[in-house]
C-alpha cells in the first residue's frame, strides 16, 4: 500500500491537470454562464413567482432542531472515533502538489473567463481588472511551483481587494481563499523554527476558513438566496425526492434542506469535530452535483461547477490525507486529554 498510493496520486495529478487543460477551451468559448449565481440571472423577473420560508415556519424549525442534533452528535462522536494514521511523507508531498495545481488552475481559468475567484464575481472597472491580473499571476505562480510564500501574501491581497470590490459579505462566501493562503504560507515560511511552529496550525486554519465560507454560502445563496435556488430547481429539475415518491418534498423544501446541510457542514468544520466524515459527505455532494449536470447533458454547467469546486477539492484532499487539524478544536474546551501531536505537512 505504501508504494501504490504515491504512484496513484502521481497518476492522478497528471490526469487531473490534463482534464482541466482540456476544458479550458470550453470555458473560454462559453461565456453565457459567467457572472450568474445558481446559474440563474438575478435580474430575471420570474424570480418574483417564487416564495421563500420565514424563520418561524415549521420546516425551518424542524431543520434547526435537526442541525443542532447533527452538530451535537458530531461533538459526541469526535472523542469516540478511532484516529486514522496520517499518510507518509511522500504522499503528503504529492497531495500538496495537487493542492497548488488545483487552486492555480481554478484561479487561471476563472481569470480567463473574466471573473474573480467565482464565475458571478465579474471583474468590471479598474479595480476588477487589477484583481483579474493579480489572480492570474497567483495562478501561474502556484502552477509553476515558484515563490509560494509570495503567492500566499498575494492571495491575501486578492481577498482584501474582493472585500473592497464586492463588499464584506460578498467576499465572505469565498474566505476559504484565506485558509488556503495561510496553509501555503505556514508551510513555506523561510525561518525553519517559525515554520515548524506554524505548520501545526496550517490545517486548522484551512479547515476553519473553509467552514466559515460554507456557512456564508449556505446563508447567502440558499437560505437568503432561496428564490435563486428555486429558479435553478425549476430550470434543471434536480429534485430527486419527487422521483422516489415524496411528492410533498417540493423545490422550496429542497433548497432549504440543501442550505441547512451546507450550514451544518460549515459549523462542524469550524468546530473541528468528525472532520473527515464531514469532508467526505461534502465531497460526495460536490461529485453528485457534477454528475447530475453531466447526466442532463449540461456539460458547460458541469465544467463551470468543477472549476469553481477545485479549491474545495484541494481542501478536501488536505483534510483527508494530511490530518484534520488537531489544533483549535471545540473539544479542547472541555476535554483533559493530552493533545496529540500533528504530523506536520511537508513543504511543497
CSV table of C-alpha atoms in Angstrom, one decimal, residues 33-307:
chain,number,residue,atom,x,y,z
A,33,UNK,CA,-22.9,31.4,-17.7
A,34,UNK,CA,-20.5,33.9,-16.4
A,35,UNK,CA,-21.5,36.4,-13.7
A,36,UNK,CA,-24.6,34.5,-12.5
A,37,UNK,CA,-25.5,32.9,-9.2
A,38,UNK,CA,-27.0,29.4,-9.1
A,39,UNK,CA,-26.7,29.5,-12.9
A,40,UNK,CA,-29.7,31.9,-12.8
A,41,UNK,CA,-29.8,35.6,-13.7
A,42,UNK,CA,-30.6,37.5,-10.5
A,43,UNK,CA,-32.5,40.1,-12.6
A,44,UNK,CA,-34.9,37.6,-14.1
A,45,UNK,CA,-38.5,38.8,-13.4
A,46,UNK,CA,-39.7,35.2,-13.0
A,47,UNK,CA,-38.0,35.2,-9.5
A,48,UNK,CA,-41.0,37.1,-8.2
A,49,UNK,CA,-43.1,34.0,-8.7
A,50,UNK,CA,-41.2,32.0,-6.1
A,51,UNK,CA,-41.6,32.2,-2.3
A,52,UNK,CA,-39.1,31.7,0.5
A,53,UNK,CA,-39.5,30.5,4.1
A,54,UNK,CA,-39.8,32.6,7.2
A,55,UNK,CA,-37.9,31.9,10.3
A,56,UNK,CA,-40.9,30.7,12.2
A,57,UNK,CA,-42.2,28.2,9.5
A,58,UNK,CA,-42.4,24.6,10.8
A,59,UNK,CA,-40.0,23.4,8.1
A,60,UNK,CA,-37.3,25.8,9.2
A,61,UNK,CA,-37.8,25.0,12.9
A,62,UNK,CA,-37.5,21.3,12.2
A,63,UNK,CA,-34.3,21.8,10.2
A,64,UNK,CA,-32.8,24.0,13.0
A,65,UNK,CA,-33.5,21.2,15.5
A,66,UNK,CA,-32.0,18.6,13.1
A,67,UNK,CA,-28.9,20.8,12.6
A,68,UNK,CA,-28.4,21.1,16.4
A,69,UNK,CA,-28.8,17.3,16.7
A,70,UNK,CA,-26.2,16.6,14.0
A,71,UNK,CA,-23.7,19.1,15.5
A,72,UNK,CA,-24.2,17.6,19.0
A,73,UNK,CA,-23.7,14.1,17.6
A,74,UNK,CA,-20.5,15.2,15.8
A,75,UNK,CA,-19.1,16.6,19.1
A,76,UNK,CA,-20.0,13.5,21.0
A,77,UNK,CA,-18.6,11.1,18.3
A,78,UNK,CA,-15.4,13.0,17.9
A,79,UNK,CA,-13.8,11.6,21.1
A,80,UNK,CA,-15.1,8.1,20.3
A,81,UNK,CA,-14.0,7.6,16.7
A,82,UNK,CA,-10.6,5.9,16.1
A,83,UNK,CA,-7.8,8.2,15.0
A,84,UNK,CA,-6.7,7.4,11.4
A,85,UNK,CA,-3.0,7.4,10.8
A,86,UNK,CA,-1.8,10.2,8.6
A,87,UNK,CA,-0.2,9.1,5.3
A,88,UNK,CA,3.6,9.0,4.9
A,89,UNK,CA,5.8,11.9,3.8
A,90,UNK,CA,5.9,11.1,0.1
A,91,UNK,CA,2.2,11.0,-0.2
A,92,UNK,CA,1.8,14.2,1.9
A,93,UNK,CA,4.1,15.9,-0.6
A,94,UNK,CA,2.1,14.6,-3.6
A,95,UNK,CA,-1.2,15.8,-2.0
A,96,UNK,CA,0.3,19.3,-1.6
A,97,UNK,CA,1.3,19.2,-5.2
A,98,UNK,CA,-2.3,18.6,-6.1
A,99,UNK,CA,-3.4,21.5,-3.9
A,100,UNK,CA,-1.3,24.1,-5.6
A,101,UNK,CA,-2.1,22.8,-9.0
A,102,UNK,CA,-5.9,22.7,-8.4
A,103,UNK,CA,-6.0,26.1,-6.9
A,104,UNK,CA,-3.7,27.6,-9.5
A,105,UNK,CA,-5.8,26.1,-12.4
A,106,UNK,CA,-9.0,27.4,-10.8
A,107,UNK,CA,-7.5,30.9,-10.5
A,108,UNK,CA,-6.3,30.9,-14.1
A,109,UNK,CA,-9.4,29.5,-15.7
A,110,UNK,CA,-11.7,31.9,-13.7
A,111,UNK,CA,-9.5,34.8,-14.6
A,112,UNK,CA,-9.6,33.9,-18.3
A,113,UNK,CA,-13.4,33.9,-18.0
A,114,UNK,CA,-13.3,37.5,-16.7
A,115,UNK,CA,-14.3,36.7,-13.1
A,116,UNK,CA,-12.6,37.0,-9.7
A,117,UNK,CA,-12.5,33.6,-7.9
A,118,UNK,CA,-16.2,32.8,-8.7
A,119,UNK,CA,-18.0,33.0,-12.0
A,120,UNK,CA,-20.6,35.5,-10.8
A,121,UNK,CA,-18.0,38.0,-9.5
A,122,UNK,CA,-17.3,39.9,-12.7
A,123,UNK,CA,-14.1,41.9,-13.0
A,124,UNK,CA,-15.5,45.2,-14.0
A,125,UNK,CA,-13.8,48.6,-13.7
A,126,UNK,CA,-10.1,49.4,-12.9
A,127,UNK,CA,-10.1,47.5,-9.6
A,128,UNK,CA,-11.8,44.5,-11.1
A,129,UNK,CA,-9.2,44.3,-13.9
A,130,UNK,CA,-6.4,44.7,-11.4
A,131,UNK,CA,-7.8,41.8,-9.3
A,132,UNK,CA,-8.1,39.8,-12.5
A,133,UNK,CA,-4.4,40.2,-13.4
A,134,UNK,CA,-3.4,39.6,-9.8
A,135,UNK,CA,-5.4,36.4,-9.7
A,136,UNK,CA,-3.9,35.2,-13.0
A,137,UNK,CA,-0.4,35.9,-11.7
A,138,UNK,CA,-1.1,33.9,-8.5
A,139,UNK,CA,-2.4,31.0,-10.6
A,140,UNK,CA,0.8,31.0,-12.7
A,141,UNK,CA,3.0,31.1,-9.6
A,142,UNK,CA,1.1,28.2,-8.0
A,143,UNK,CA,1.2,26.0,-11.1
A,144,UNK,CA,4.9,26.8,-11.7
A,145,UNK,CA,5.7,26.0,-8.0
A,146,UNK,CA,7.6,29.2,-7.6
A,147,UNK,CA,7.5,31.9,-5.0
A,148,UNK,CA,4.8,30.1,-3.0
A,149,UNK,CA,5.3,32.3,0.1
A,150,UNK,CA,4.8,35.4,-2.1
A,151,UNK,CA,1.8,33.8,-3.8
A,152,UNK,CA,0.3,33.3,-0.3
A,153,UNK,CA,0.6,37.0,0.5
A,154,UNK,CA,-0.8,37.9,-2.9
A,155,UNK,CA,-3.8,35.7,-2.2
A,156,UNK,CA,-4.5,37.6,1.0
A,157,UNK,CA,-4.1,40.8,-1.0
A,158,UNK,CA,-6.5,39.4,-3.6
A,159,UNK,CA,-9.1,38.7,-0.9
A,160,UNK,CA,-8.7,42.2,0.5
A,161,UNK,CA,-9.4,43.6,-3.0
A,162,UNK,CA,-12.5,41.3,-3.2
A,163,UNK,CA,-13.8,42.9,0.1
A,164,UNK,CA,-13.4,46.4,-1.4
A,165,UNK,CA,-14.9,45.4,-4.8
A,166,UNK,CA,-17.8,43.1,-3.8
A,167,UNK,CA,-18.4,44.0,-0.2
A,168,UNK,CA,-17.7,42.2,3.1
A,169,UNK,CA,-20.5,39.6,2.8
A,170,UNK,CA,-20.0,39.1,-0.9
A,171,UNK,CA,-16.3,38.2,-0.3
A,172,UNK,CA,-17.1,36.2,2.9
A,173,UNK,CA,-18.6,33.4,0.8
A,174,UNK,CA,-15.1,32.8,-0.6
A,175,UNK,CA,-13.0,33.3,2.6
A,176,UNK,CA,-11.7,29.8,2.1
A,177,UNK,CA,-9.1,31.6,0.0
A,178,UNK,CA,-7.7,33.0,3.2
A,179,UNK,CA,-7.4,29.4,4.6
A,180,UNK,CA,-5.6,28.2,1.5
A,181,UNK,CA,-3.3,31.2,1.6
A,182,UNK,CA,-2.4,30.6,5.3
A,183,UNK,CA,-1.9,26.9,4.7
A,184,UNK,CA,0.6,27.6,1.9
A,185,UNK,CA,2.2,30.4,3.9
A,186,UNK,CA,2.6,28.4,7.1
A,187,UNK,CA,4.3,25.6,5.2
A,188,UNK,CA,6.7,27.9,3.3
A,189,UNK,CA,8.0,30.4,5.9
A,190,UNK,CA,11.7,30.9,5.4
A,191,UNK,CA,12.7,30.6,9.1
A,192,UNK,CA,12.7,26.9,9.9
A,193,UNK,CA,11.9,27.3,13.6
A,194,UNK,CA,8.9,29.5,12.9
A,195,UNK,CA,7.8,27.3,10.1
A,196,UNK,CA,7.7,24.2,12.4
A,197,UNK,CA,5.5,26.1,14.9
A,198,UNK,CA,3.2,27.4,12.2
A,199,UNK,CA,2.8,24.1,10.4
A,200,UNK,CA,0.9,22.8,13.4
A,201,UNK,CA,-1.9,25.3,12.7
A,202,UNK,CA,-1.9,25.2,8.9
A,203,UNK,CA,-4.5,22.5,8.5
A,204,UNK,CA,-6.7,24.0,11.3
A,205,UNK,CA,-6.6,27.4,9.6
A,206,UNK,CA,-7.6,25.8,6.3
A,207,UNK,CA,-10.4,23.9,8.0
A,208,UNK,CA,-11.9,26.9,9.9
A,209,UNK,CA,-11.9,29.3,7.0
A,210,UNK,CA,-13.5,26.7,4.7
A,211,UNK,CA,-16.2,26.2,7.3
A,212,UNK,CA,-16.9,29.9,7.5
A,213,UNK,CA,-17.1,30.1,3.7
A,214,UNK,CA,-19.6,27.2,3.7
A,215,UNK,CA,-21.7,28.9,6.3
A,216,UNK,CA,-21.7,32.2,4.3
A,217,UNK,CA,-22.6,30.3,1.1
A,218,UNK,CA,-25.4,28.5,2.8
A,219,UNK,CA,-26.9,31.7,4.1
A,220,UNK,CA,-26.2,33.9,1.1
A,221,UNK,CA,-27.1,31.5,-1.7
A,222,UNK,CA,-29.5,29.0,-0.3
A,223,UNK,CA,-31.3,30.5,2.7
A,224,UNK,CA,-31.5,34.2,1.9
A,225,UNK,CA,-31.0,33.3,-1.7
A,226,UNK,CA,-33.8,30.8,-1.8
A,227,UNK,CA,-35.5,32.4,-4.7
A,228,UNK,CA,-32.5,31.8,-6.9
A,229,UNK,CA,-32.3,28.2,-5.7
A,230,UNK,CA,-35.9,27.6,-6.6
A,231,UNK,CA,-35.4,29.2,-10.1
A,232,UNK,CA,-32.5,26.8,-10.6
A,233,UNK,CA,-34.5,23.8,-9.5
A,234,UNK,CA,-37.3,24.8,-11.9
A,235,UNK,CA,-34.8,25.1,-14.8
A,236,UNK,CA,-32.7,21.9,-14.1
A,237,UNK,CA,-35.2,19.6,-12.3
A,238,UNK,CA,-32.8,18.4,-9.6
A,239,UNK,CA,-35.5,17.5,-7.0
A,240,UNK,CA,-34.9,13.7,-7.0
A,241,UNK,CA,-37.2,13.4,-3.9
A,242,UNK,CA,-40.2,13.6,-6.2
A,243,UNK,CA,-38.7,10.7,-8.2
A,244,UNK,CA,-38.8,8.4,-5.2
A,245,UNK,CA,-42.4,9.2,-4.4
A,246,UNK,CA,-42.1,12.1,-1.9
A,247,UNK,CA,-44.3,14.5,-3.8
A,248,UNK,CA,-44.7,16.7,-0.7
A,249,UNK,CA,-40.9,17.5,-0.8
A,250,UNK,CA,-41.2,20.5,-3.2
A,251,UNK,CA,-38.4,22.7,-4.6
A,252,UNK,CA,-38.7,25.2,-1.7
A,253,UNK,CA,-38.0,22.5,0.8
A,254,UNK,CA,-35.2,21.0,-1.3
A,255,UNK,CA,-33.4,24.4,-1.4
A,256,UNK,CA,-34.0,24.9,2.3
A,257,UNK,CA,-32.6,21.4,3.0
A,258,UNK,CA,-29.5,21.9,0.9
A,259,UNK,CA,-28.8,25.2,2.6
A,260,UNK,CA,-29.2,23.8,6.1
A,261,UNK,CA,-27.0,20.8,5.4
A,262,UNK,CA,-24.3,23.1,4.0
A,263,UNK,CA,-24.7,25.3,7.1
A,264,UNK,CA,-24.3,22.3,9.3
A,265,UNK,CA,-21.2,21.1,7.4
A,266,UNK,CA,-19.6,24.5,7.8
A,267,UNK,CA,-20.3,24.7,11.5
A,268,UNK,CA,-18.9,21.2,12.1
A,269,UNK,CA,-15.7,22.2,10.2
A,270,UNK,CA,-15.3,25.3,12.3
A,271,UNK,CA,-15.7,23.3,15.4
A,272,UNK,CA,-13.2,20.7,14.2
A,273,UNK,CA,-15.2,17.6,15.1
A,274,UNK,CA,-15.6,14.5,12.8
A,275,UNK,CA,-13.9,16.5,10.1
A,276,UNK,CA,-13.0,13.6,7.9
A,277,UNK,CA,-16.6,12.3,7.9
A,278,UNK,CA,-17.9,15.8,7.1
A,279,UNK,CA,-15.5,16.4,4.3
A,280,UNK,CA,-16.3,13.0,2.8
A,281,UNK,CA,-20.0,13.9,2.8
A,282,UNK,CA,-19.3,17.3,1.3
A,283,UNK,CA,-17.1,15.7,-1.4
A,284,UNK,CA,-20.0,13.3,-2.2
A,285,UNK,CA,-22.3,16.3,-2.7
A,286,UNK,CA,-19.8,18.1,-5.0
A,287,UNK,CA,-19.3,14.9,-7.0
A,288,UNK,CA,-23.1,14.4,-7.3
A,289,UNK,CA,-23.7,17.9,-8.5
A,290,UNK,CA,-21.2,17.5,-11.3
A,291,UNK,CA,-22.6,14.0,-12.2
A,292,UNK,CA,-26.2,15.3,-12.4
A,293,UNK,CA,-25.1,18.1,-14.7
A,294,UNK,CA,-23.4,15.7,-17.0
A,295,UNK,CA,-26.3,13.2,-16.9
A,296,UNK,CA,-28.6,16.1,-18.0
A,297,UNK,CA,-26.3,16.9,-20.9
A,298,UNK,CA,-25.3,20.3,-19.3
A,299,UNK,CA,-21.5,20.0,-20.0
A,300,UNK,CA,-21.0,23.7,-19.8
A,301,UNK,CA,-22.6,24.0,-16.3
A,302,UNK,CA,-20.7,20.9,-15.2
A,303,UNK,CA,-17.3,22.4,-16.2
A,304,UNK,CA,-18.1,25.8,-14.5
A,305,UNK,CA,-19.1,23.9,-11.4
A,306,UNK,CA,-16.0,21.7,-11.5
A,307,UNK,CA,-13.6,24.6,-11.9
